[in-house]
CSV table of C-alpha atoms in Angstrom, one decimal:
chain,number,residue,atom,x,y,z
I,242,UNK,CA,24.8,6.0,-84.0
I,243,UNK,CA,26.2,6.9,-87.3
I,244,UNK,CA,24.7,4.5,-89.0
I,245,UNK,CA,21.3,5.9,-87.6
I,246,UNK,CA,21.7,9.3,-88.6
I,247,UNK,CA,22.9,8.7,-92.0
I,248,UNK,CA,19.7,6.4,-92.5
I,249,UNK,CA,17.4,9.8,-91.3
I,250,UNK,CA,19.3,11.8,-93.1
I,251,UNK,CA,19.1,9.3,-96.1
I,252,UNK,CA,15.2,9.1,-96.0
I,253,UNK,CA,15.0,12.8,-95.5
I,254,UNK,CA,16.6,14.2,-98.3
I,255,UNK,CA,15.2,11.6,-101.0
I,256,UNK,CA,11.7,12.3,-99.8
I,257,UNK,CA,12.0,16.4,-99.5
I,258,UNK,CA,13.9,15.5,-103.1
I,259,UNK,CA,11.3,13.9,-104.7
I,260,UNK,CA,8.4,16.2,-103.5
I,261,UNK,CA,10.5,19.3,-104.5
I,262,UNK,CA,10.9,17.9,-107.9
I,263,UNK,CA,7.7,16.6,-108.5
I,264,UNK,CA,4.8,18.4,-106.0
I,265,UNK,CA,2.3,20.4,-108.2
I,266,UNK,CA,2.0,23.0,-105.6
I,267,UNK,CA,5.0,24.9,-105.2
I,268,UNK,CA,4.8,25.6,-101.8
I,269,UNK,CA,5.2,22.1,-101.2
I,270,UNK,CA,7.8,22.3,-103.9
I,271,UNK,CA,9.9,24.8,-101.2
I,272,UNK,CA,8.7,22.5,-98.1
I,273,UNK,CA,10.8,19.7,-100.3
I,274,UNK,CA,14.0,21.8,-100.4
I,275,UNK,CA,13.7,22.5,-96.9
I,276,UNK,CA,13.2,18.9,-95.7
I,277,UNK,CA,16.1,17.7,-98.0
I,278,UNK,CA,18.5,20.9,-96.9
I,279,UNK,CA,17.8,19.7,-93.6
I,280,UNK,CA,18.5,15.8,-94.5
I,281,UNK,CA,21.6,16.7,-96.2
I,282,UNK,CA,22.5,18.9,-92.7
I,283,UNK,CA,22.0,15.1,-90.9
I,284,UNK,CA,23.9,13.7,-93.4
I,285,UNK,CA,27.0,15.9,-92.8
I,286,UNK,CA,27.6,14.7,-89.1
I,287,UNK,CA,28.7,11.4,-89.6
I,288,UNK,CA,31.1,12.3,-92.6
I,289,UNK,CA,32.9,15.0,-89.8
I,290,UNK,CA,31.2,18.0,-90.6
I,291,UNK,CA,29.3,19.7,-87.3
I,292,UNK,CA,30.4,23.0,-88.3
I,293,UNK,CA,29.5,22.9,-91.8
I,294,UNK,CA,26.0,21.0,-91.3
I,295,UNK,CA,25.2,23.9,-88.4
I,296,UNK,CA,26.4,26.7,-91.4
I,297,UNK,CA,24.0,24.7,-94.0
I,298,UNK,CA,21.1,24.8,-91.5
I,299,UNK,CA,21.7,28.3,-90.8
I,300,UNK,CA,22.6,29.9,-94.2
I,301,UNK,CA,20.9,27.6,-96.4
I,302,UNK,CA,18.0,26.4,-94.5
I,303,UNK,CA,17.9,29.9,-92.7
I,304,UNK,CA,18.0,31.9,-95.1
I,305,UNK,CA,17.6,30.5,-99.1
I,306,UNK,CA,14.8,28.3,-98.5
I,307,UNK,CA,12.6,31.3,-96.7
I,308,UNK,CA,13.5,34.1,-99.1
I,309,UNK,CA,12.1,31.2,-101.7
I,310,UNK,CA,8.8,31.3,-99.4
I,311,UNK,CA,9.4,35.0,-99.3
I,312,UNK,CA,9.1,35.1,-103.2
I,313,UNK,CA,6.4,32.6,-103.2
I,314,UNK,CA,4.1,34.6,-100.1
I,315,UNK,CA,5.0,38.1,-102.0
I,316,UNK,CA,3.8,36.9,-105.3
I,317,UNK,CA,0.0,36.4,-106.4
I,318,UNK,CA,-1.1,32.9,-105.4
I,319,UNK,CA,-0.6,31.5,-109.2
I,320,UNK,CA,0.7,28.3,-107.0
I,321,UNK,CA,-2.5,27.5,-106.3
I,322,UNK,CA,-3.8,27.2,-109.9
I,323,UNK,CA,-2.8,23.8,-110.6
I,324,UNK,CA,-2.7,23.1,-114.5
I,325,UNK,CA,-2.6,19.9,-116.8
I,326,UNK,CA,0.2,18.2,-116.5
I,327,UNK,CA,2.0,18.2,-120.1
I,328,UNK,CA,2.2,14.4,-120.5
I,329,UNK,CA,4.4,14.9,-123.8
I,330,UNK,CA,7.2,17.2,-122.2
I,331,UNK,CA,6.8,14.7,-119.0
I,332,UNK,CA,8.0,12.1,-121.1
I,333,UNK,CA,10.6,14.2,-122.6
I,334,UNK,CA,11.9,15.1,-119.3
I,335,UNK,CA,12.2,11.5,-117.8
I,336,UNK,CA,13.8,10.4,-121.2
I,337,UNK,CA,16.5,12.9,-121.0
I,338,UNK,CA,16.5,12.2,-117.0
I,339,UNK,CA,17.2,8.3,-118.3
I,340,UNK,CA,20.3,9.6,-120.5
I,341,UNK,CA,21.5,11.1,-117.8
I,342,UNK,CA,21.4,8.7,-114.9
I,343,UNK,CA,22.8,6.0,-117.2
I,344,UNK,CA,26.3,7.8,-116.9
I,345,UNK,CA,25.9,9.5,-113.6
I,346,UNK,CA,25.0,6.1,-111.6
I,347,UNK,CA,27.8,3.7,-113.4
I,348,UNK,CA,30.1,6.1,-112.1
I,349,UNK,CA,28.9,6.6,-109.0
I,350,UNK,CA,28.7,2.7,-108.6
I,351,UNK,CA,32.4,2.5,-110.0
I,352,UNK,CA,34.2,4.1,-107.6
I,353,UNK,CA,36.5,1.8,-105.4
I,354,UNK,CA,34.4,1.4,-101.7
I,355,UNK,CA,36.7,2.2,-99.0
I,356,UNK,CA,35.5,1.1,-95.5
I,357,UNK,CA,34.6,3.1,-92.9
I,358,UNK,CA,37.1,5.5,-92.1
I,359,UNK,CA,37.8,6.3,-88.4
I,360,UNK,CA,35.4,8.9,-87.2
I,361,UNK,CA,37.8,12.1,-87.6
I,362,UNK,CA,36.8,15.4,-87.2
I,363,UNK,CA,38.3,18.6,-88.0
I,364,UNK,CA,38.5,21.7,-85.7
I,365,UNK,CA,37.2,24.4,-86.2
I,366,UNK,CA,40.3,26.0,-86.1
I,367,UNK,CA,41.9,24.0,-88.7
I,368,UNK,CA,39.4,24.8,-91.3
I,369,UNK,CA,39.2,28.7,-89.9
I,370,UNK,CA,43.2,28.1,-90.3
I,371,UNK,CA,42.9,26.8,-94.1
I,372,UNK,CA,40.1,29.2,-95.1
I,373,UNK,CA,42.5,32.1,-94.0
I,374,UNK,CA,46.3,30.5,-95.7
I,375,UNK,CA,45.1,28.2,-98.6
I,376,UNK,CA,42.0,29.5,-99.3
I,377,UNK,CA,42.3,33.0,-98.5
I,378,UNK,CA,42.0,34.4,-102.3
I,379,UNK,CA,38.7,32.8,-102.9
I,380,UNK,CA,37.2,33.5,-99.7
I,381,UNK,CA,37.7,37.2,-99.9
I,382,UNK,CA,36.1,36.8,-103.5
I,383,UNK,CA,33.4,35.3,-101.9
I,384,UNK,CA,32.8,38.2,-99.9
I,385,UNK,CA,32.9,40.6,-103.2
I,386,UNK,CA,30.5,38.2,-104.9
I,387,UNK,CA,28.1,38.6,-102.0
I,388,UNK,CA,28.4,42.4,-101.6
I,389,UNK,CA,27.5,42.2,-105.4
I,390,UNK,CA,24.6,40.3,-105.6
I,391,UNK,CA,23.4,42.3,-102.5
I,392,UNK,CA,23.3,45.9,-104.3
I,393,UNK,CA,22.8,43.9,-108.1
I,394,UNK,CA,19.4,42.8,-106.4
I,395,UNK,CA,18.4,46.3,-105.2
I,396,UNK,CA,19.2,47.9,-108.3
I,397,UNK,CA,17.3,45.4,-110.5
I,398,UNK,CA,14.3,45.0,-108.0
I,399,UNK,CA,13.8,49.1,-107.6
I,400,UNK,CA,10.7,50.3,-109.5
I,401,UNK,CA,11.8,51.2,-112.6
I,402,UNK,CA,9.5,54.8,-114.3
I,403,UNK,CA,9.7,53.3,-117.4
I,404,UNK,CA,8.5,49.8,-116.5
I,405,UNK,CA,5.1,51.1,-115.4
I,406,UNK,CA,4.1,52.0,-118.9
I,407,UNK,CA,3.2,49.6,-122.0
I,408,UNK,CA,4.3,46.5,-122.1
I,409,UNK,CA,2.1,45.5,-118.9
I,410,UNK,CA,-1.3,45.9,-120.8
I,411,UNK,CA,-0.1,43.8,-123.9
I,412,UNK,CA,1.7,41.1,-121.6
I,413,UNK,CA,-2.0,40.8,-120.0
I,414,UNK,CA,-3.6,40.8,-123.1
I,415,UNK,CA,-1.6,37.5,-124.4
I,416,UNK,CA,-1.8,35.8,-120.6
I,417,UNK,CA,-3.6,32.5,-120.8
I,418,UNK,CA,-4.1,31.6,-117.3
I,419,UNK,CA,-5.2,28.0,-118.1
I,420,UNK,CA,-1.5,27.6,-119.3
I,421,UNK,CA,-0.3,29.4,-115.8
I,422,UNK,CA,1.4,26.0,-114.4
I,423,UNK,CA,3.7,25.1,-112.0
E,996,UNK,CA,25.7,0.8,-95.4
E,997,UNK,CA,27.5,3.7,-94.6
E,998,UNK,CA,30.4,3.9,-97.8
E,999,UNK,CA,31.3,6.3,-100.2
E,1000,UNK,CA,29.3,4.8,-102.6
E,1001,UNK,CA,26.2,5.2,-101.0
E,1002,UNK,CA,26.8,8.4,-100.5
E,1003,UNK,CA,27.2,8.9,-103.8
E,1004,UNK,CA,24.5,7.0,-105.2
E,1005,UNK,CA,22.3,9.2,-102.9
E,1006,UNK,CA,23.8,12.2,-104.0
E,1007,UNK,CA,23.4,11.2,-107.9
E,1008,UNK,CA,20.0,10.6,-106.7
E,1009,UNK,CA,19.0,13.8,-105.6
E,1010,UNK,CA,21.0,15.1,-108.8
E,1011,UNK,CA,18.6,13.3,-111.0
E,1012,UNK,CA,15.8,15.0,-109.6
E,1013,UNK,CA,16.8,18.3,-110.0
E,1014,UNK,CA,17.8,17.6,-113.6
E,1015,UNK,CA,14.1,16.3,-113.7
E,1016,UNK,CA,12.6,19.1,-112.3
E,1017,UNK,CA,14.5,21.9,-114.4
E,1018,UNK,CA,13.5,19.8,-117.4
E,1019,UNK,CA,9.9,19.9,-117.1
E,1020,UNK,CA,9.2,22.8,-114.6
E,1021,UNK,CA,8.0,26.0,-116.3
E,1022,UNK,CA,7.9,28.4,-113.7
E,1023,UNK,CA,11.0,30.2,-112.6
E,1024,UNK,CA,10.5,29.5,-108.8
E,1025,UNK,CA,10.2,25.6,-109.5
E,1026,UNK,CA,13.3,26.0,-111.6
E,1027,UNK,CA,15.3,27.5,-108.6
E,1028,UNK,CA,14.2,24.9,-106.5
E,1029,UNK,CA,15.6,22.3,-108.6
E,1030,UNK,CA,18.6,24.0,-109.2
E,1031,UNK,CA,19.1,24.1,-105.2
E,1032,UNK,CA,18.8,20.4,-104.9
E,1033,UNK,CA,21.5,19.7,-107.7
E,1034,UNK,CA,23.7,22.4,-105.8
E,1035,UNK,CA,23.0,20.4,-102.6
E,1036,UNK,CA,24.2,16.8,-104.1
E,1037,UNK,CA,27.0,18.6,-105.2
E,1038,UNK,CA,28.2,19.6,-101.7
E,1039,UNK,CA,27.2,15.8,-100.2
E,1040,UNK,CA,29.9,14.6,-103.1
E,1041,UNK,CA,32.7,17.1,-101.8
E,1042,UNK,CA,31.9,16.0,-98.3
E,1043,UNK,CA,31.8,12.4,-98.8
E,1044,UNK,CA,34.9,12.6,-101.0
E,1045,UNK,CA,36.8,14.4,-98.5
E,1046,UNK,CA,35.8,12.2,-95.5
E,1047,UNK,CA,36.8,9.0,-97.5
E,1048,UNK,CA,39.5,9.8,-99.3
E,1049,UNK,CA,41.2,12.2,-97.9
E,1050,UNK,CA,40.7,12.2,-93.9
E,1051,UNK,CA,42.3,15.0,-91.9
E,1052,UNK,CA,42.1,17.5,-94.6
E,1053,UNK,CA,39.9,19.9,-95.2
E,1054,UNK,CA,39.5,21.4,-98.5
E,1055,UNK,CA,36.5,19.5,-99.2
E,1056,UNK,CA,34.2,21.2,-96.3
E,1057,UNK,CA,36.1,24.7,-97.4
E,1058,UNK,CA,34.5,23.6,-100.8
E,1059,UNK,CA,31.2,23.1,-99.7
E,1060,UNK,CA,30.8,26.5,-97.7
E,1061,UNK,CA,31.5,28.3,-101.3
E,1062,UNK,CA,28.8,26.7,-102.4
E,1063,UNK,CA,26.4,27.6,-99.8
E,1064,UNK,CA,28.0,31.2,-99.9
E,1065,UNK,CA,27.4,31.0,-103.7
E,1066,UNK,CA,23.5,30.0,-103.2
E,1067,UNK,CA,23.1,32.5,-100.9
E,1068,UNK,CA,24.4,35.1,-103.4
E,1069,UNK,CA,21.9,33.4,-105.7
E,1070,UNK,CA,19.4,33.1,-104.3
E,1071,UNK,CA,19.3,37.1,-103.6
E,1072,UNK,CA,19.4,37.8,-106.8
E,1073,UNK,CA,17.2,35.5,-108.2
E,1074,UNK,CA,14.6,37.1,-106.0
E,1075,UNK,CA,15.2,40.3,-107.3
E,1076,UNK,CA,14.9,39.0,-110.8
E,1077,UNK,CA,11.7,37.0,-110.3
E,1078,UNK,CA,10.4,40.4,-109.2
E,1079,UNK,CA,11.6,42.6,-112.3
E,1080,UNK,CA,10.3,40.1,-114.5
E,1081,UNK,CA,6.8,39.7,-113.2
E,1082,UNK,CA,6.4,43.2,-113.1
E,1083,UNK,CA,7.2,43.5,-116.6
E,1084,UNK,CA,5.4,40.6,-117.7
E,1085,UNK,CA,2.8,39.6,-115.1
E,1086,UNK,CA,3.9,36.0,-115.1
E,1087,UNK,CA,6.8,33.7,-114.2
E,1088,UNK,CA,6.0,31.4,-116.6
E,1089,UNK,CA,9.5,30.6,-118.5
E,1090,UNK,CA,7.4,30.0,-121.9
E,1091,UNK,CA,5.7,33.3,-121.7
E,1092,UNK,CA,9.0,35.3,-120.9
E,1093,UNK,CA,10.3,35.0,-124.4
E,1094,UNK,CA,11.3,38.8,-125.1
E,1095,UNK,CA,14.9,37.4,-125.9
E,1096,UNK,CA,14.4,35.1,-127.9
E,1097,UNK,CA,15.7,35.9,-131.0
């Protein structure tokens, strides 16, 4: 059973991955995320996570992958204007990918394999009990930082006077939109 | 099949391709969406590494709901500043949203 749902999960999130990174039309680009937030949800049960994987599907796939629709469906269609791919900073970009996948892989291909660990999972109330001893400091953090961003992303996205004024016509002026690209 | 190293070969995986895509994606909405997949292969690694290493514990889940708390707070404000700056510039296009550049 585990071994089943880490294979799903596996598939998933490499192929949401892959069209997220590399799909030309960024809607498809936010379809990706979703399928591999999802695949990495599947991924969670069999390492003991239920409550986390249900708070990934509901916070991350609930919530960050539609407000990046949201931005997508609220902005003009410029995703639809597919442009040239740049084949000289493609080639950049999987060169510097190479240098760092060399590093990143060895390690990860290093590490000592333990077997399969008996299938252990922890309450609810233990990790509700740890989040509230252990962890308490950062958590309530967490709650500033979030209260934060909240009213930091009214202020900056309320209309603004003086925004309404020059820059616009000149930034229109210099817009090439054969170099608009995703 | 099911060891710690595949989990984190998957997860250095889905790393790579978010380092891909932030390299060679120009718009700022493709850039966030990268950046969320190397978030996410982040949390696999603290939730593999717990489950392996250190059953019965769990500071590694407590480690992966900071970072879906810390998307979340990201991803709000990254909506708000995609907005700003297209209204000021009329594009998301990273290369044309050079006013800082000094």
């Amino acid at each position: 059973m585990n071994e089943y749902l880490f294979i799903m999960g596996m598939v998933a999130a490499l192929f949401g991955g892959v069209v997220a990174a590399i799909a030309r039309n960024l809607f498809h680009a936010a379809l990706g995320l979703a399928l591999t937030l999802a695949g990495t949800a599947v991924l969670f049960i069999p390492l003991g996570g239920e409550l986390i994987s249900v708070i990934q599907i509901l916070v991350y796939l609930g919530a960050v992958a539609i407000s990046i629709l949201f931005i997508l469906m609220l902005s003009p269609p410029f995703y639809l204007k597919r442009g040239q791919r740049n084949v000289l900073k493609l080639i950049v970009s999987v060169i510097i990918t190479g240098i760092v996948a060399v590093p990143l892989m060895s390690a990860a291909m290093s590490v000592n394999a333990v077997g399969e660990r008996a299938y252990s999972v922890p309450t609810v109330q233990q990790i509700g009990r740890v989040l509230l001893t252990d962890f308490v400091f950062p958590f309530e953090i967490m709650s500033v930082l979030l209260t934060v961003a909240i009213i930091g992303a009214i202020v900056i996205a309320r209309d603004l006077p003086e925004d309404k004024q020059a820059p616009q016509a000149q930034a229109v002026e210099t817009k090439r939109p054969e170099e608009v690209h995703a | 099949m099911m060891s710690l190293t595949s989990y984190l070969v998957l997860a250095a995986l889905l790393f790579l391709l978010g380092v891909f895509g932030v390299i060679e994606r120009r718009n700022l909405v493709g850039l966030m969406i990268s950046i969320e997949l190397m978030l996410n292969s982040a949390s696999i690694n603290f939730m593999a590494f717990n489950h392996f290493l250190f059953p019965g514990t769990v500071t590694g889940q407590i480690m992966t709901l900071f970072v879906i708390g810390l998307a979340a707070a990201e991803a709000t404000l990254f909506l708000a500043i995609v907005f700003a700056v297209y209204r000021h510039y009329r594009s998301i296009n990273v290369e044309q949203v050079d006013h800082l550049r000094g």
